């Protein structure tokens, strides 16, 4: 029994080391004074200063953040509507088609998705004149197309496990469907919406393959710029940029975790109060 526990702890430690040691080494070498990435030349923060002077990376980062924020917001709205329809409207004509269309991007190779979206934008430009060329608009639409699938799955699973008695009680008291959704349903599924928003934001910020198909001149996102630089060799300012991204992601995950934990405690407290009032 003791040997089994030791083996499990060893495997667990090896797994965490495999995942996080490269990230920690990347952060450590972002403070490397040497221009050579793999040779330690002393502690220095010069590459962070160089990074703040690199307009190409800063412009690409700002563009990626704008696209990711708009995409995540749009994906949450559309994904919530799709998840609500699949979880609440029962069997209706076109349900199978809707379910298949919303979940297809989860299993579709990104190369196929990017190529099909590129052909769609070219045909639309030829027929309607919109979108005019490839740029921020086409990238945002493309990202929203495949990230809303993740939001749909998260929201649908949360709604499927939701206790219908709360909504039914509100209907018995005369509340309209819109008020029931905004007052009861929306606060309960808020953690799922936040999870979907963060997931969509991260996927959009990280995407390279689909963006390469639907982007145009002057619309290079951060992953595209990093990929073009890495092909010529990793530079220390890229390590500095990656360290900043890791820091921002960590802050976002911790903040979201605290929010979800508070929401869960609030929900349990409300359920206990409701049970005590019966």
Short mmCIF file of C-alpha atoms in Angstrom, two decimals:
data_model
loop_
_atom_site.label_atom_id
_atom_site.label_comp_id
_atom_site.label_asym_id
_atom_site.label_seq_id
_atom_site.Cartn_x
_atom_site.Cartn_y
_atom_site.Cartn_z
CA UNK A 1 0.00 0.00 0.00
CA UNK A 2 2.82 2.37 0.87
CA UNK A 3 4.64 1.53 -2.36
CA UNK A 4 1.49 2.24 -4.35
CA UNK A 5 1.10 5.67 -2.72
CA UNK A 6 4.76 6.46 -3.37
CA UNK A 7 4.40 5.44 -7.01
CA UNK A 8 1.32 7.64 -7.45
CA UNK A 9 3.02 10.64 -5.85
CA UNK A 10 6.05 10.11 -8.09
CA UNK A 11 3.92 9.96 -11.22
CA UNK A 12 1.98 13.03 -10.10
CA UNK A 13 5.17 14.97 -9.37
CA UNK A 14 6.64 13.96 -12.73
CA UNK A 15 3.48 15.08 -14.51
CA UNK A 16 3.45 18.48 -12.84
CA UNK A 17 7.17 18.90 -13.49
CA UNK A 18 6.68 18.01 -17.15
CA UNK A 19 4.01 20.71 -17.43
CA UNK A 20 5.39 23.53 -15.34
CA UNK A 21 9.20 23.25 -15.31
CA UNK A 22 9.47 24.53 -18.93
CA UNK A 23 7.26 27.51 -18.02
CA UNK A 24 9.33 28.28 -14.93
CA UNK A 25 12.57 28.01 -16.90
CA UNK A 26 11.15 30.35 -19.54
CA UNK A 27 10.32 32.91 -16.84
CA UNK A 28 13.78 32.53 -15.31
CA UNK A 29 15.56 33.05 -18.63
CA UNK A 30 13.50 36.16 -19.33
CA UNK A 31 15.77 37.80 -16.73
CA UNK A 32 18.89 36.55 -18.51
CA UNK A 33 21.44 39.22 -19.32
CA UNK A 34 22.89 37.24 -22.21
CA UNK A 35 21.44 37.46 -25.70
CA UNK A 36 21.77 33.68 -25.98
CA UNK A 37 18.59 32.11 -24.67
CA UNK A 38 20.17 28.93 -23.28
CA UNK A 39 23.27 30.53 -21.74
CA UNK A 40 22.89 32.27 -18.39
CA UNK A 41 24.80 35.55 -18.35
CA UNK A 42 23.56 37.09 -15.13
CA UNK A 43 20.39 38.72 -13.83
CA UNK A 44 18.96 41.60 -15.85
CA UNK A 45 15.60 43.15 -16.72
CA UNK A 46 16.83 44.73 -19.94
CA UNK A 47 14.68 42.52 -22.17
CA UNK A 48 11.50 43.81 -20.55
CA UNK A 49 12.61 47.31 -21.44
CA UNK A 50 13.41 46.20 -24.98
CA UNK A 51 9.99 44.61 -25.19
CA UNK A 52 8.25 47.86 -24.25
CA UNK A 53 10.14 49.56 -27.08
CA UNK A 54 9.14 46.97 -29.70
CA UNK A 55 6.17 48.54 -31.48
CA UNK A 56 5.52 45.47 -33.64
CA UNK A 57 4.94 43.21 -30.65
CA UNK A 58 2.98 45.83 -28.70
CA UNK A 59 0.67 46.56 -31.65
CA UNK A 60 0.15 42.83 -32.26
CA UNK A 61 -0.57 42.25 -28.56
CA UNK A 62 -3.12 45.09 -28.46
CA UNK A 63 -4.79 43.77 -31.62
CA UNK A 64 -4.98 40.26 -30.18
CA UNK A 65 -6.47 41.54 -26.92
CA UNK A 66 -9.16 43.53 -28.76
CA UNK A 67 -10.09 40.60 -30.99
CA UNK A 68 -10.13 38.18 -28.06
CA UNK A 69 -12.35 40.45 -25.93
CA UNK A 70 -14.89 41.05 -28.71
CA UNK A 71 -14.84 37.40 -29.70
CA UNK A 72 -15.33 36.17 -26.11
CA UNK A 73 -18.25 38.53 -25.53
CA UNK A 74 -19.97 37.57 -28.77
CA UNK A 75 -19.32 33.87 -28.21
CA UNK A 76 -20.85 34.04 -24.72
CA UNK A 77 -24.00 35.74 -26.04
CA UNK A 78 -24.49 33.34 -28.96
CA UNK A 79 -23.35 30.28 -27.00
CA UNK A 80 -25.73 31.09 -24.15
CA UNK A 81 -28.66 31.36 -26.54
CA UNK A 82 -27.72 28.07 -28.20
CA UNK A 83 -27.18 26.31 -24.87
CA UNK A 84 -30.49 27.65 -23.55
CA UNK A 85 -32.33 26.38 -26.63
CA UNK A 86 -30.75 22.93 -26.40
CA UNK A 87 -31.28 22.59 -22.64
CA UNK A 88 -34.71 24.18 -22.18
CA UNK A 89 -36.75 23.89 -25.37
CA UNK A 90 -36.94 20.09 -25.44
CA UNK A 91 -37.34 18.37 -28.77
CA UNK A 92 -37.99 20.79 -31.62
CA UNK A 93 -37.56 20.72 -35.37
CA UNK A 94 -33.91 21.33 -36.21
CA UNK A 95 -32.58 20.46 -32.75
CA UNK A 96 -30.25 17.77 -34.10
CA UNK A 97 -28.99 20.13 -36.80
CA UNK A 98 -28.42 22.93 -34.28
CA UNK A 99 -26.60 20.61 -31.90
CA UNK A 100 -24.41 19.28 -34.69
CA UNK A 101 -23.58 22.74 -36.04
CA UNK A 102 -22.65 24.13 -32.63
CA UNK A 103 -20.44 21.21 -31.66
CA UNK A 104 -18.83 20.51 -35.05
CA UNK A 105 -15.99 23.03 -34.52
CA UNK A 106 -14.88 21.03 -31.48
CA UNK A 107 -13.83 18.07 -33.62
CA UNK A 108 -13.11 19.83 -36.92
CA UNK A 109 -9.39 20.23 -37.76
CA UNK A 110 -8.37 23.88 -37.63
CA UNK A 111 -6.87 23.68 -41.12
CA UNK A 112 -10.25 22.68 -42.56
CA UNK A 113 -12.06 25.35 -40.53
CA UNK A 114 -9.63 28.07 -41.59
CA UNK A 115 -9.74 27.10 -45.27
CA UNK A 116 -13.55 26.90 -45.35
CA UNK A 117 -13.89 30.28 -43.65
CA UNK A 118 -11.42 31.82 -46.08
CA UNK A 119 -13.43 30.53 -49.04
CA UNK A 120 -16.63 31.82 -47.42
CA UNK A 121 -15.20 35.31 -46.96
CA UNK A 122 -13.93 35.38 -50.54
CA UNK A 123 -17.35 34.37 -51.90
CA UNK A 124 -19.14 36.89 -49.66
CA UNK A 125 -16.83 39.68 -50.77
CA UNK A 126 -17.49 38.82 -54.41
CA UNK A 127 -21.29 38.70 -53.96
CA UNK A 128 -21.96 41.42 -51.37
CA UNK A 129 -18.74 43.39 -51.16
CA UNK A 130 -18.45 42.53 -47.46
CA UNK A 131 -16.17 41.88 -45.71
CA UNK A 132 -13.82 44.05 -47.76
CA UNK A 133 -10.60 42.11 -47.60
CA UNK A 134 -9.22 40.15 -44.72
CA UNK A 135 -8.51 41.82 -41.40
CA UNK A 136 -9.84 42.35 -37.89
CA UNK A 137 -13.46 41.69 -38.90
CA UNK A 138 -12.79 38.35 -40.56
CA UNK A 139 -10.52 37.22 -37.70
CA UNK A 140 -13.17 38.08 -35.11
CA UNK A 141 -15.92 36.28 -37.04
CA UNK A 142 -13.71 33.23 -37.52
CA UNK A 143 -12.78 33.07 -33.84
CA UNK A 144 -16.40 33.51 -32.78
CA UNK A 145 -17.43 30.70 -35.10
CA UNK A 146 -15.46 28.02 -33.29
CA UNK A 147 -15.29 29.42 -29.74
CA UNK A 148 -19.07 29.63 -29.33
CA UNK A 149 -19.09 25.82 -29.47
CA UNK A 150 -17.16 25.70 -26.19
CA UNK A 151 -19.52 28.18 -24.55
CA UNK A 152 -22.53 26.21 -25.77
CA UNK A 153 -21.26 22.98 -24.23
CA UNK A 154 -20.44 24.65 -20.90
CA UNK A 155 -23.76 26.52 -20.64
CA UNK A 156 -25.84 23.54 -21.77
CA UNK A 157 -24.25 21.25 -19.19
CA UNK A 158 -24.83 23.83 -16.44
CA UNK A 159 -28.47 24.35 -17.42
CA UNK A 160 -29.05 20.59 -17.63
CA UNK A 161 -28.00 20.21 -13.98
CA UNK A 162 -30.02 23.24 -12.84
CA UNK A 163 -32.98 22.62 -10.55
CA UNK A 164 -36.11 23.52 -12.53
CA UNK A 165 -38.16 24.01 -9.37
CA UNK A 166 -36.69 27.49 -8.85
CA UNK A 167 -37.88 28.69 -12.24
CA UNK A 168 -41.22 26.91 -11.86
CA UNK A 169 -41.80 28.57 -8.50
CA UNK A 170 -41.09 31.97 -10.04
CA UNK A 171 -43.57 31.23 -12.84
CA UNK A 172 -46.22 30.22 -10.30
CA UNK A 173 -45.72 33.58 -8.60
CA UNK A 174 -46.42 35.38 -11.88
CA UNK A 175 -42.92 36.24 -13.08
CA UNK A 176 -42.46 36.58 -16.83
CA UNK A 177 -39.89 34.40 -18.67
CA UNK A 178 -37.54 37.34 -19.28
CA UNK A 179 -37.54 38.29 -15.60
CA UNK A 180 -37.03 34.66 -14.57
CA UNK A 181 -33.98 34.43 -16.81
CA UNK A 182 -32.32 37.66 -15.64
CA UNK A 183 -33.21 37.35 -11.94
CA UNK A 184 -32.90 33.58 -11.33
CA UNK A 185 -31.27 31.70 -14.21
CA UNK A 186 -28.56 34.18 -15.14
CA UNK A 187 -27.04 34.53 -11.64
CA UNK A 188 -26.97 30.75 -11.23
CA UNK A 189 -25.19 30.13 -14.54
CA UNK A 190 -22.89 33.15 -14.10
CA UNK A 191 -19.86 30.93 -13.23
CA UNK A 192 -20.45 28.94 -16.43
CA UNK A 193 -20.64 32.17 -18.44
CA UNK A 194 -17.42 33.40 -16.87
CA UNK A 195 -15.73 30.08 -17.61
CA UNK A 196 -16.93 30.23 -21.22
CA UNK A 197 -15.74 33.83 -21.57
CA UNK A 198 -12.28 33.04 -20.23
CA UNK A 199 -12.04 29.91 -22.37
CA UNK A 200 -13.07 31.80 -25.51
CA UNK A 201 -10.69 34.65 -24.69
CA UNK A 202 -7.77 32.27 -24.18
CA UNK A 203 -8.45 30.24 -27.33
CA UNK A 204 -8.76 33.40 -29.42
CA UNK A 205 -5.59 34.89 -27.96
CA UNK A 206 -3.71 31.65 -28.65
CA UNK A 207 -5.02 30.76 -32.12
CA UNK A 208 -2.56 30.70 -34.99
CA UNK A 209 -3.78 28.30 -37.68
CA UNK A 210 -7.23 29.75 -38.37
CA UNK A 211 -5.97 33.32 -37.97
CA UNK A 212 -3.30 32.70 -40.60
CA UNK A 213 -6.01 31.83 -43.14
CA UNK A 214 -8.37 34.75 -42.51
CA UNK A 215 -5.91 37.56 -41.72
CA UNK A 216 -4.58 40.13 -44.13
CA UNK A 217 -1.92 42.85 -44.34
CA UNK A 218 -1.75 44.96 -41.19
CA UNK A 219 -3.70 42.47 -39.08
CA UNK A 220 -0.98 40.23 -37.69
CA UNK A 221 -1.93 38.98 -34.25
CA UNK A 222 0.50 38.22 -31.44
CA UNK A 223 0.77 34.44 -32.14
CA UNK A 224 1.57 35.21 -35.80
CA UNK A 225 4.31 37.67 -34.85
CA UNK A 226 5.79 35.27 -32.27
CA UNK A 227 5.73 32.39 -34.74
CA UNK A 228 7.49 34.45 -37.39
CA UNK A 229 10.18 35.45 -34.88
CA UNK A 230 10.64 31.96 -33.43
CA UNK A 231 11.33 30.52 -36.88
CA UNK A 232 14.45 32.70 -36.97
CA UNK A 233 15.43 31.68 -33.42
CA UNK A 234 14.05 32.49 -29.98
CA UNK A 235 15.10 35.90 -28.66
CA UNK A 236 15.10 36.90 -24.96
CA UNK A 237 12.38 39.52 -25.48
CA UNK A 238 10.01 36.71 -26.51
CA UNK A 239 10.73 35.08 -23.13
CA UNK A 240 9.85 38.39 -21.45
CA UNK A 241 6.62 38.58 -23.42
CA UNK A 242 5.71 34.99 -22.53
CA UNK A 243 6.39 35.70 -18.85
CA UNK A 244 4.02 38.67 -18.90
CA UNK A 245 1.34 36.55 -20.57
CA UNK A 246 1.77 33.82 -17.94
CA UNK A 247 1.42 36.42 -15.19
CA UNK A 248 -1.76 37.87 -16.71
CA UNK A 249 -3.28 34.43 -17.23
CA UNK A 250 -2.46 33.46 -13.64
CA UNK A 251 -4.12 36.61 -12.31
CA UNK A 252 -7.20 35.94 -14.47
CA UNK A 253 -7.49 32.30 -13.36
CA UNK A 254 -7.09 33.17 -9.67
CA UNK A 255 -9.65 35.97 -9.93
CA UNK A 256 -12.13 33.72 -11.71
CA UNK A 257 -11.58 30.97 -9.13
CA UNK A 258 -12.29 33.36 -6.25
CA UNK A 259 -15.43 34.62 -7.99
CA UNK A 260 -16.71 31.10 -8.65
CA UNK A 261 -16.00 30.00 -5.08
CA UNK A 262 -17.97 32.97 -3.70
CA UNK A 263 -20.83 32.27 -6.10
CA UNK A 264 -20.94 28.63 -5.02
CA UNK A 265 -20.97 29.56 -1.33
CA UNK A 266 -23.74 32.06 -1.99
CA UNK A 267 -25.78 29.45 -3.86
CA UNK A 268 -25.38 26.91 -1.06
CA UNK A 269 -26.34 29.50 1.54
CA UNK A 270 -29.46 30.43 -0.41
CA UNK A 271 -30.43 26.76 -0.75
CA UNK A 272 -29.97 26.22 2.99
CA UNK A 273 -32.12 29.27 3.76
CA UNK A 274 -34.79 28.06 1.36
CA UNK A 275 -34.77 24.60 2.94
CA UNK A 276 -34.99 26.06 6.44
CA UNK A 277 -37.98 28.22 5.46
CA UNK A 278 -40.04 25.22 4.33
#
